[in-house]
GROMACS .gro file of C-alpha atoms in nm:
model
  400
    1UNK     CA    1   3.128   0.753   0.604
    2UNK     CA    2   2.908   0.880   0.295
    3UNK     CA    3   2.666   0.636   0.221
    4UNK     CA    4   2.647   0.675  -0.167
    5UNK     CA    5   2.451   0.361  -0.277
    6UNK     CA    6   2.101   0.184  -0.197
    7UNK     CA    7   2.030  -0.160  -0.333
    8UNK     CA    8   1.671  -0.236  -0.377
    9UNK     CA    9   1.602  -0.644  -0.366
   10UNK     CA   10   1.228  -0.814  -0.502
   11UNK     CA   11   0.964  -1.000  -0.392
   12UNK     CA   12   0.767  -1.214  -0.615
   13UNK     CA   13   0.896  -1.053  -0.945
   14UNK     CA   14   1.223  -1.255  -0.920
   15UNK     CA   15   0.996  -1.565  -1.022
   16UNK     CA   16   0.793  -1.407  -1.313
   17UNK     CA   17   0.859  -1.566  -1.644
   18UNK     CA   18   0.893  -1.394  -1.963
   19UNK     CA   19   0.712  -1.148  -1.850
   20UNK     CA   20   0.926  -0.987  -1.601
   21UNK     CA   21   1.080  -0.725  -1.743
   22UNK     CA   22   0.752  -0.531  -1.775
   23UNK     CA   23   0.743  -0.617  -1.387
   24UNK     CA   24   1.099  -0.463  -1.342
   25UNK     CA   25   1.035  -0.218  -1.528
   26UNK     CA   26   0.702  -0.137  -1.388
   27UNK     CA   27   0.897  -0.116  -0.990
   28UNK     CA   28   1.174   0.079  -1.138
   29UNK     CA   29   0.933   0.349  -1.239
   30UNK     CA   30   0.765   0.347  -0.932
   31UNK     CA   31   1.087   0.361  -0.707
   32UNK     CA   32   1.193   0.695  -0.955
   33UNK     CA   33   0.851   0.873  -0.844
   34UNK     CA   34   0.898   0.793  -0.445
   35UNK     CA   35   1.267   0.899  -0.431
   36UNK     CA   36   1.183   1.280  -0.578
   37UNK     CA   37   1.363   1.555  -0.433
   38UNK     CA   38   1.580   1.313  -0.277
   39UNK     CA   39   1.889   1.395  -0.447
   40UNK     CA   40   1.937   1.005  -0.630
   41UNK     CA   41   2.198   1.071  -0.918
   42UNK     CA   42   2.063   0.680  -1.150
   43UNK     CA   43   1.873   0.440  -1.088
   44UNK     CA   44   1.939   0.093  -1.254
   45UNK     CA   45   1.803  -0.247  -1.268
   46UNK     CA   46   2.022  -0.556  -1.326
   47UNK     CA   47   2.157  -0.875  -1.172
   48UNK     CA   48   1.780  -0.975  -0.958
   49UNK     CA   49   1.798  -0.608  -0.790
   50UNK     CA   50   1.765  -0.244  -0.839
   51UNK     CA   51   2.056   0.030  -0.761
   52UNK     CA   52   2.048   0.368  -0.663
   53UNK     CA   53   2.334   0.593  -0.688
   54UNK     CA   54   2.376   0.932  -0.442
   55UNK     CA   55   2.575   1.226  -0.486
   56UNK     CA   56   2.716   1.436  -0.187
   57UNK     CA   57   2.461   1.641  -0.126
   58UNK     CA   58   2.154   1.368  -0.165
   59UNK     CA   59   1.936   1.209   0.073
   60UNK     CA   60   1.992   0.833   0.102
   61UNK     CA   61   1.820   0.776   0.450
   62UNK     CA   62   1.513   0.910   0.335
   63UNK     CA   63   1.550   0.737  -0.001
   64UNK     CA   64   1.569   0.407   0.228
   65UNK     CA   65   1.252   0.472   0.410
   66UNK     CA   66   1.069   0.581   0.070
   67UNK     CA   67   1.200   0.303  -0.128
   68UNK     CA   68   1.127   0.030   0.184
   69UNK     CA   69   0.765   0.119   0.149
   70UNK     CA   70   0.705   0.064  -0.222
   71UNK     CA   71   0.480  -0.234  -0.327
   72UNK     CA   72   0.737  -0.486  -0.450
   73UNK     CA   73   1.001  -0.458  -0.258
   74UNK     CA   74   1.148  -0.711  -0.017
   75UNK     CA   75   1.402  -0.569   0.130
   76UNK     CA   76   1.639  -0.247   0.085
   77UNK     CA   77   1.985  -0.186   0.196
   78UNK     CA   78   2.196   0.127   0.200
   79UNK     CA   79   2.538   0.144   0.222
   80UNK     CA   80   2.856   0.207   0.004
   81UNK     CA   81   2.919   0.124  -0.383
   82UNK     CA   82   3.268  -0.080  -0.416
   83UNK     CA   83   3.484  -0.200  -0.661
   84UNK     CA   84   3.542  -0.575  -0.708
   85UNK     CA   85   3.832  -0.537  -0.494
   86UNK     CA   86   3.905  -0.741  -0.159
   87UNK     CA   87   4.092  -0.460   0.009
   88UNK     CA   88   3.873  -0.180  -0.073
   89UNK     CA   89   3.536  -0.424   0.018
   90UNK     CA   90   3.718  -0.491   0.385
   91UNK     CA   91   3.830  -0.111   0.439
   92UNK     CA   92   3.485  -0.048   0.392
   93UNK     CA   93   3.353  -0.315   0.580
   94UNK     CA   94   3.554  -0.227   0.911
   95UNK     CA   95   3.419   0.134   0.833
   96UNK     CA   96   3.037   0.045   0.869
   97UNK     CA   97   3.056  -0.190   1.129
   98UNK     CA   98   3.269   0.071   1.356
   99UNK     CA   99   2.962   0.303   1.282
  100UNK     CA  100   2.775   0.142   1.592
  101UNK     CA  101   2.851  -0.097   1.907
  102UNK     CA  102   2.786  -0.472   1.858
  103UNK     CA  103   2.944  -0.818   2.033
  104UNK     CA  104   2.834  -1.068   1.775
  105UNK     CA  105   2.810  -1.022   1.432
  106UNK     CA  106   2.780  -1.203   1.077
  107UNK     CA  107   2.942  -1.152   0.731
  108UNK     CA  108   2.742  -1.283   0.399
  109UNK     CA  109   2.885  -1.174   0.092
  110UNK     CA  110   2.678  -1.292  -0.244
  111UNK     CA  111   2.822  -1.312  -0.583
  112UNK     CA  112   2.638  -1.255  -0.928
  113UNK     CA  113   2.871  -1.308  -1.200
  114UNK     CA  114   3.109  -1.100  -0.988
  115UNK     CA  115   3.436  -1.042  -1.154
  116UNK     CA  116   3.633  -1.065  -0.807
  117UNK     CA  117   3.816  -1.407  -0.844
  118UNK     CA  118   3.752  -1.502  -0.508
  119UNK     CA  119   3.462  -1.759  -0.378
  120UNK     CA  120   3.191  -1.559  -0.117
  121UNK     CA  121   3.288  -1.831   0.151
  122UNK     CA  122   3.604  -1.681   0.090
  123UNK     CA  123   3.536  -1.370   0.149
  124UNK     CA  124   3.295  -1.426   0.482
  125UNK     CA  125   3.583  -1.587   0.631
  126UNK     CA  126   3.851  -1.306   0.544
  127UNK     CA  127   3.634  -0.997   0.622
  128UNK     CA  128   3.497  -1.193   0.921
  129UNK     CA  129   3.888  -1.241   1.055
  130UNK     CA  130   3.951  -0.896   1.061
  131UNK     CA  131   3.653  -0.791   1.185
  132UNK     CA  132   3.755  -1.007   1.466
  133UNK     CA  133   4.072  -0.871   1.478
  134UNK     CA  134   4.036  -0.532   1.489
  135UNK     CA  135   3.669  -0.477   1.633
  136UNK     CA  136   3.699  -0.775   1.872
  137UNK     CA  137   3.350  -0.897   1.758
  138UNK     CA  138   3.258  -1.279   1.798
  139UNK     CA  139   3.112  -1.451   1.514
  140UNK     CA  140   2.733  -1.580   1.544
  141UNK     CA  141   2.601  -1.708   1.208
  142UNK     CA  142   2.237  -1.754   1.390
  143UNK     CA  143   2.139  -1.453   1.554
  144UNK     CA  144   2.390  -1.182   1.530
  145UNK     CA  145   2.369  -0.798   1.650
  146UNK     CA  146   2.518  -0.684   1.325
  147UNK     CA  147   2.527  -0.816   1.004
  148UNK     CA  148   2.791  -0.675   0.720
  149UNK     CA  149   2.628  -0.783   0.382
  150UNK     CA  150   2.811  -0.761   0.071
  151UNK     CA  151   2.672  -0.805  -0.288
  152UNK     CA  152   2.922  -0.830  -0.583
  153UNK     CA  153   2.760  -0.873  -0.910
  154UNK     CA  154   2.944  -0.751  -1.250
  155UNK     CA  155   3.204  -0.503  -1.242
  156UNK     CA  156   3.069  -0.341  -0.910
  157UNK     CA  157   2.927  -0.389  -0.586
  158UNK     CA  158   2.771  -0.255  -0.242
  159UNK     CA  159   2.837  -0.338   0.136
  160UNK     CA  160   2.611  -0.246   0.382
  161UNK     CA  161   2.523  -0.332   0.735
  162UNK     CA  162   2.145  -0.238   0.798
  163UNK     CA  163   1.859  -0.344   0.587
  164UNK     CA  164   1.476  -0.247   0.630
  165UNK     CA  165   1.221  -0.494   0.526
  166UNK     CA  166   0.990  -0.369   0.219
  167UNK     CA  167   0.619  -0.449   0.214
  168UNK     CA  168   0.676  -0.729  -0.074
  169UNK     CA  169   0.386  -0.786  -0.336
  170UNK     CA  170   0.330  -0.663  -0.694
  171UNK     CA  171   0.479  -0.304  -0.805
  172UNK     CA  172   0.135  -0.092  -0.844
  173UNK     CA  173  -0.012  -0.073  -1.202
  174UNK     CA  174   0.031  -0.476  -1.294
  175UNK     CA  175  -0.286  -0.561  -1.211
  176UNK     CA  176  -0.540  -0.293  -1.354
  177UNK     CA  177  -0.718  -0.014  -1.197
  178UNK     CA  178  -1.012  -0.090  -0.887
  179UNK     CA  179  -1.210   0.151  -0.675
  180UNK     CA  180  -1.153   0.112  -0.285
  181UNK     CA  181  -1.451   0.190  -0.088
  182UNK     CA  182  -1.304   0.437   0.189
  183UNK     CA  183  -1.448   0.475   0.523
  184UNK     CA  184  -1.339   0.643   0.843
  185UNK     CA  185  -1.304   0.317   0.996
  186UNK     CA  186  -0.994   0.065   1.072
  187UNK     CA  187  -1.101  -0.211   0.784
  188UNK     CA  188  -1.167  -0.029   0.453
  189UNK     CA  189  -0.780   0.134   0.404
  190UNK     CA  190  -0.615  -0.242   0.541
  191UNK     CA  191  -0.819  -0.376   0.235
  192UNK     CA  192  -0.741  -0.118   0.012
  193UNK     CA  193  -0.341  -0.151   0.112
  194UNK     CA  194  -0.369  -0.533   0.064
  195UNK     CA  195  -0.504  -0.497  -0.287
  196UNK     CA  196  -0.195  -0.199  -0.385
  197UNK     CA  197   0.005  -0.495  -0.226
  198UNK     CA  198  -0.108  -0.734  -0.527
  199UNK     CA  199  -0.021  -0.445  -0.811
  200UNK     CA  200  -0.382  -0.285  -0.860
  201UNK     CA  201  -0.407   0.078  -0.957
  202UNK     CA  202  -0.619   0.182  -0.690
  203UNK     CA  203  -0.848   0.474  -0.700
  204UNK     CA  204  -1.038   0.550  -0.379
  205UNK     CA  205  -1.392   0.657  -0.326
  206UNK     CA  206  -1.566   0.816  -0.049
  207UNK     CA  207  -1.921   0.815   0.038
  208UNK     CA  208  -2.002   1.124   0.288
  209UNK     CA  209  -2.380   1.205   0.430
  210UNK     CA  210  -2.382   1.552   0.391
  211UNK     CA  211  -2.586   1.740   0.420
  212UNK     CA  212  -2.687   1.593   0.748
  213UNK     CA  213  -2.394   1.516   0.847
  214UNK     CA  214  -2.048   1.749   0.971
  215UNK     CA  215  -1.730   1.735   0.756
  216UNK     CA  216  -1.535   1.499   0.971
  217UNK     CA  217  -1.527   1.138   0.760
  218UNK     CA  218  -1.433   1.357   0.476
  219UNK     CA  219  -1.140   1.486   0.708
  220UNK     CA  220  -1.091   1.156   0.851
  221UNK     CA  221  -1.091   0.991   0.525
  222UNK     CA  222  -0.871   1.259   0.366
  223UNK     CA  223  -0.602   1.149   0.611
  224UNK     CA  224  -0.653   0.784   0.589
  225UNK     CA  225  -0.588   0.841   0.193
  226UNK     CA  226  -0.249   1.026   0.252
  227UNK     CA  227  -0.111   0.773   0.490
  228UNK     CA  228  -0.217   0.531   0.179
  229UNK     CA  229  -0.062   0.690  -0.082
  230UNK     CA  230   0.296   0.680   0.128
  231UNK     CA  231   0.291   0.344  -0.030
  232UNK     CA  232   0.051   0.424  -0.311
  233UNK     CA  233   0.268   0.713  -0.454
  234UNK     CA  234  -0.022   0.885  -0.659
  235UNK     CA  235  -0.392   0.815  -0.542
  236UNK     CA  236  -0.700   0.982  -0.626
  237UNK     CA  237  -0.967   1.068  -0.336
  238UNK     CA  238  -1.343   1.068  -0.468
  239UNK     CA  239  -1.548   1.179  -0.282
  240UNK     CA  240  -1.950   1.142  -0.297
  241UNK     CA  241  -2.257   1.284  -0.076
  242UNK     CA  242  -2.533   1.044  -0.020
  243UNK     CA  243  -2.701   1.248   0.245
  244UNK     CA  244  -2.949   1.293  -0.045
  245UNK     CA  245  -3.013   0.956  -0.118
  246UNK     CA  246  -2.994   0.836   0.234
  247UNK     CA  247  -3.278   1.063   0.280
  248UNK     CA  248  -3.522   0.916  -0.005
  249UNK     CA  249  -3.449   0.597   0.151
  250UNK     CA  250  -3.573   0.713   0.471
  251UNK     CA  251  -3.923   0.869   0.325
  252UNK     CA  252  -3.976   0.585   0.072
  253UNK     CA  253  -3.774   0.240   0.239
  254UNK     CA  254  -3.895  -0.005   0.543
  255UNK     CA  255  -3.675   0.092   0.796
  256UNK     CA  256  -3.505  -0.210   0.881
  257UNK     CA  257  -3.349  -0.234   0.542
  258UNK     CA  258  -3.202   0.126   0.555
  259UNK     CA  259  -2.822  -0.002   0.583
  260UNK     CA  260  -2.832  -0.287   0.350
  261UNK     CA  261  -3.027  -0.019   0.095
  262UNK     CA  262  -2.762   0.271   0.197
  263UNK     CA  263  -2.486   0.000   0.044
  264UNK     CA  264  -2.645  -0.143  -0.236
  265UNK     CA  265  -2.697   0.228  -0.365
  266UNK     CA  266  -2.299   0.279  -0.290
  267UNK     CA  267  -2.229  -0.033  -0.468
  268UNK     CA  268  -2.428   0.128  -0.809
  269UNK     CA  269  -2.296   0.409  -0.797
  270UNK     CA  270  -1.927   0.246  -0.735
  271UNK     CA  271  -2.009   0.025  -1.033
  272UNK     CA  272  -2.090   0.332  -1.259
  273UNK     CA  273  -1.790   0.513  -1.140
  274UNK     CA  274  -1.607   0.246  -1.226
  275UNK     CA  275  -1.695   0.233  -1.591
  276UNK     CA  276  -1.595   0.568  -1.628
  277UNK     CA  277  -1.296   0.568  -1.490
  278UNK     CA  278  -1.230   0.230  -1.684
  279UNK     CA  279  -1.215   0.056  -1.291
  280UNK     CA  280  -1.227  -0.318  -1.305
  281UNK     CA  281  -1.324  -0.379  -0.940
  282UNK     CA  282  -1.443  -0.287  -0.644
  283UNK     CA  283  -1.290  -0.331  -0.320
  284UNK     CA  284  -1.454  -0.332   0.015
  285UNK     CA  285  -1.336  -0.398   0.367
  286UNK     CA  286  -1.617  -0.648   0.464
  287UNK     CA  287  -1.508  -0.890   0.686
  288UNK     CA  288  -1.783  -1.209   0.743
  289UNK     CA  289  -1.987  -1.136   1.032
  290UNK     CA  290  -1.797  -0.840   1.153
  291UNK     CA  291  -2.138  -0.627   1.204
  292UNK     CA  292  -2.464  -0.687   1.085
  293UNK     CA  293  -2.440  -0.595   0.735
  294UNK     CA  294  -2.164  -0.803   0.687
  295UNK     CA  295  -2.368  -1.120   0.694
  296UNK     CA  296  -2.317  -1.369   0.387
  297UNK     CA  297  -2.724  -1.306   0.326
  298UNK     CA  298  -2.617  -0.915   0.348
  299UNK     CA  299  -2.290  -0.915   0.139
  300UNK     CA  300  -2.512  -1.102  -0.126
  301UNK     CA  301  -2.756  -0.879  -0.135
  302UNK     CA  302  -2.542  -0.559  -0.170
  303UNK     CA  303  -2.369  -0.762  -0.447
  304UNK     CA  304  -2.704  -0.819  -0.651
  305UNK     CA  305  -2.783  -0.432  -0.676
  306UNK     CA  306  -2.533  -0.449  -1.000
  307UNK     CA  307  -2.352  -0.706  -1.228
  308UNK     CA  308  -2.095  -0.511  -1.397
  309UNK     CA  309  -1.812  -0.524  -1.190
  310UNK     CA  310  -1.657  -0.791  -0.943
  311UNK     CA  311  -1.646  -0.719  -0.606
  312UNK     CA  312  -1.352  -0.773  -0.398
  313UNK     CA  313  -1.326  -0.831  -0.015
  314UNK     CA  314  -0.939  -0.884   0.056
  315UNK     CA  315  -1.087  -0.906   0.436
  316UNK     CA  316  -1.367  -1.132   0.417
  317UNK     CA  317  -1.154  -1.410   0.620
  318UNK     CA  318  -0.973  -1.220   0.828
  319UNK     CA  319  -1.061  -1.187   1.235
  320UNK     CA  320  -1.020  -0.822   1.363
  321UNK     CA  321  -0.722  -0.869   1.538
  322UNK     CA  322  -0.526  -0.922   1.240
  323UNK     CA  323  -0.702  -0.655   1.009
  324UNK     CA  324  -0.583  -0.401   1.360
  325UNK     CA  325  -0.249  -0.540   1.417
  326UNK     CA  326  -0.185  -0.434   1.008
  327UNK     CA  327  -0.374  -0.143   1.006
  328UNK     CA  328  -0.067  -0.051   1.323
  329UNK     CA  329   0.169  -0.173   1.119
  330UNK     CA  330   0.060  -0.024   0.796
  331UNK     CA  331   0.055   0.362   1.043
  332UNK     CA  332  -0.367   0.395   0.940
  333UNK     CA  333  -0.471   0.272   1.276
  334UNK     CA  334  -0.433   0.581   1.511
  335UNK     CA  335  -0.631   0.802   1.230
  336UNK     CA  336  -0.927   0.485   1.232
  337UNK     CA  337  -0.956   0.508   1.592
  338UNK     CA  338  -1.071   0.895   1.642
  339UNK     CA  339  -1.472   0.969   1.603
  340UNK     CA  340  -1.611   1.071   1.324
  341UNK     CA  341  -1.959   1.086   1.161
  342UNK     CA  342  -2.022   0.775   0.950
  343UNK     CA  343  -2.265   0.819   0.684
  344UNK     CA  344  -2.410   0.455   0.742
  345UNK     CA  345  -2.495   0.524   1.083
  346UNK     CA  346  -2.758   0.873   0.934
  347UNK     CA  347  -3.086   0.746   1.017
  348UNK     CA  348  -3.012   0.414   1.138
  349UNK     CA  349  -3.270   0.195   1.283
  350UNK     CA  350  -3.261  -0.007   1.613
  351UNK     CA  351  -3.293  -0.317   1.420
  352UNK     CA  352  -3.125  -0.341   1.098
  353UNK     CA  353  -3.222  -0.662   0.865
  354UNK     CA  354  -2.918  -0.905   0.907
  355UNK     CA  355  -3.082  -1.133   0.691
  356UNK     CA  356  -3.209  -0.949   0.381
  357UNK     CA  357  -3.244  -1.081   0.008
  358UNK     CA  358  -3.248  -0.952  -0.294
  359UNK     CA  359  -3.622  -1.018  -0.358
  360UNK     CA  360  -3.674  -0.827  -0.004
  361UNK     CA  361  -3.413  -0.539  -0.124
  362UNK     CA  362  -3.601  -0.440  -0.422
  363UNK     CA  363  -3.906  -0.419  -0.308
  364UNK     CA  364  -3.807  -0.200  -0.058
  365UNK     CA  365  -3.674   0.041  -0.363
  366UNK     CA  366  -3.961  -0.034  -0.542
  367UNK     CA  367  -4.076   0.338  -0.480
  368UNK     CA  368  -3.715   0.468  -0.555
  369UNK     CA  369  -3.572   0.576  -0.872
  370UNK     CA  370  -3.216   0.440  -0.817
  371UNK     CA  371  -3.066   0.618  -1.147
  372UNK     CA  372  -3.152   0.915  -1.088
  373UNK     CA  373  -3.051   0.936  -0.744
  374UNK     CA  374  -2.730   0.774  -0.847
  375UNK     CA  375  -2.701   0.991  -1.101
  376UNK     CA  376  -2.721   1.242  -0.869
  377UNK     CA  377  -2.494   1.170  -0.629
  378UNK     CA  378  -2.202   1.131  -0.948
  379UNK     CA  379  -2.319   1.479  -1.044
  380UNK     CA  380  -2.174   1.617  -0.692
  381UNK     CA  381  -1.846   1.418  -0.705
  382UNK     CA  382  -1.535   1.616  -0.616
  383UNK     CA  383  -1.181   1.454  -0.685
  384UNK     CA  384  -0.886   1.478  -0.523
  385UNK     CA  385  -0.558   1.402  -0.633
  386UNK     CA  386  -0.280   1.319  -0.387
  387UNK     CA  387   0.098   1.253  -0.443
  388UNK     CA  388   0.401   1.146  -0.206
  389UNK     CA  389   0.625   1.327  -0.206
  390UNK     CA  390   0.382   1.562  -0.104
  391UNK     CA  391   0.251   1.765  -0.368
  392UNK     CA  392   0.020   2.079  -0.380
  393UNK     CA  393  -0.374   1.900  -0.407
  394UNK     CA  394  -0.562   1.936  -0.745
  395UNK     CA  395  -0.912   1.908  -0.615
  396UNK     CA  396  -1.160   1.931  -0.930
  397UNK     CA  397  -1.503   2.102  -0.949
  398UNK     CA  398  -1.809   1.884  -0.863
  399UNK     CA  399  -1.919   1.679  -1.144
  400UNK     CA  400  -1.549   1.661  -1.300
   0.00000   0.00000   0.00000
């Protein structure tokens, strides 16, 4: 059987106010730009849901697995368009659930202004008959094998039989644009995925220690960002050396302060990238006493090298077991795991301060000129822009 039809449920945008129609609208556009080059024929919003139409030669399972991993959706299901017809909605019915084995099942039809004069008790009961009838299936309204959904609203309607869970949330671009600090590691893309999750716009940025340092976190962090922008859609990759300013930290720094002065010059330069990309936060995947400069005394003090933008730690509560078991399920954790050269680790001592200040900080930078060497390290930027569907990259010279 041709499945011709995907119905895209929300999450949290069903309760919006008067305001959600720019969320709709907002998800809508999104869903157009994952399902390119997939063949869809319309896409259309109504009734608490989104449809998708297919024509013969489209590609509606891979439309399901793009559209299931949009920020917004709750849940997606693909199966046949119908008319408000009884007849037509069991034919079709018997159809999918013949497509594979099963010995108990469920029918829940749901009506939304449906113009089928018939009640969707009604319906469960007289689909659910002949499905035991003909298919010899036994009903179990708790925990079925298979489940034959129907949705009638208007003058139309779609039944299906297997829906995929969508990562729920805010549709990206609600909630303004943030930098995501990007790291090789297993935290940094979780909290950049969490934040997507709540609508941001989110623009990732790279710090990278070269010169002294090989190309793999740039590698490693390239991949991380494509993985990312599966959900993301459209990201851009910035990324930044600091081998340069790592190094004047080394000639002119105590060395125990190093790491917490290595962040505090990633969190100025984050803050100035932010105001020119019109960013209004920064995202990092600290988690509270994860490693040493994680420390509330640390975090503060990284904080207090700028005032101009808020920092965000979607992490900071979270143990690691549940920032890995989401960085599995989110597909980022295999690429986190390999070895690669962090730039935080260049030149670091045997005992880094876990309990620094900002009074401390500064004085160890009081031989440093921070704006120039974070003007500096801006001046070497290169950009990358990646899409999904994949699309040929558009990396920019240094200094944009």
């Amino acid at each position: 059987m041709q499945l011709d039809a995907l119905v895209v449920h929300y999450h949290e945008i069903g309760l919006k106010g008067r305001n959600r129609n720019f969320f709709e609208n907002v998800l809508t556009r999104n869903l157009k730009r994952a399902l390119r080059g997939t063949g869809y024929k319309r896409v259309r919003q109504g009734f608490g849901r989104v449809m998708i139409d297919f024509g013969p030669d489209a590609l509606p399972e891979e439309a399901a697995q793009r559209a299931a991993r949009v920020f917004g959706v709750a849940y997606v299901g693909l199966g046949v368009r119908v008319p408000p017809e009884l007849e037509t909605i069991a034919q079709v019915g018997l159809e999918l659930m013949g497509t594979a084995p099963f010995e108990t099942f469920a029918v829940r039809a749901r009506r939304t202004y449906s113009t089928l004069p018939v009640t969707s008790n009604a319906i469960n009961i007289e689909i659910g008959q002949r499905i035991v009838d003909q298919l010899d299936g036994k009903v179990d309204l708790s925990a079925p094998d298979a489940t034959l959904t129907i949705e009638l609203f208007g003058s139309t309607g779609i039944v299906f039989r297997e829906r995929s869970r969508g990562p729920g949330g805010l549709p990206v671009g609600v909630s303004g644009r943030m930098l995501a600090l990007l790291s090789g590691g297993i935290d940094s893309p979780v909290a950049a995925w969490r934040m997507a999750r709540r609508g941001a716009e989110i623009e990732l940025v790279h710090f990278h220690g070269r010169p002294f340092t090989d190309p793999s976190s740039i590698r490693q962090a390239t991949e991380l960002a494509e993985v990312f922008t599966r959900y993301h859609l459209r990201t851009s990759l910035h990324l930044i050396p600091l081998g340069d300013v790592q190094r004047e930290i080394v000639t002119h720094a105590p060395s125990e302060l190093r790491v917490v002065l290595y962040r505090r010059a990633m969190m100025r330069i984050s803050a100035e990238l932010a105001r020119q990309r019109d960013a209004k936060a920064i995202v990092t995947g600290d988690a509270l006493g994860q490693v040493a400069s994680q420390t509330i005394e640390n975090i503060t003090t990284v904080d207090a090298a700028q005032d101009d933008t808020p920092v965000l730690r979607p992490l900071i509560g979270m143990d690691k077991q549940e920032i890995v078991d989401l960085a599995k399920e989110i597909g980022t954790y295999e690429i986190s795991t390999r070895p690669y050269q962090d730039c935080c680790v260049l030149f670091e001592p045997r005992s880094p301060a876990t309990r620094a200040n900002a009074h401390i900080a500064e004085a160890g930078e009081s031989d440093l000129d921070m704006d120039a060497l974070v003007g500096k390290a801006l001046a070497g930027i290169e950009t990358t822009i990646l899409e999904h569907p994949p699309a040929e990259y558009h990396r920019t010279s240094a200094g944009r």
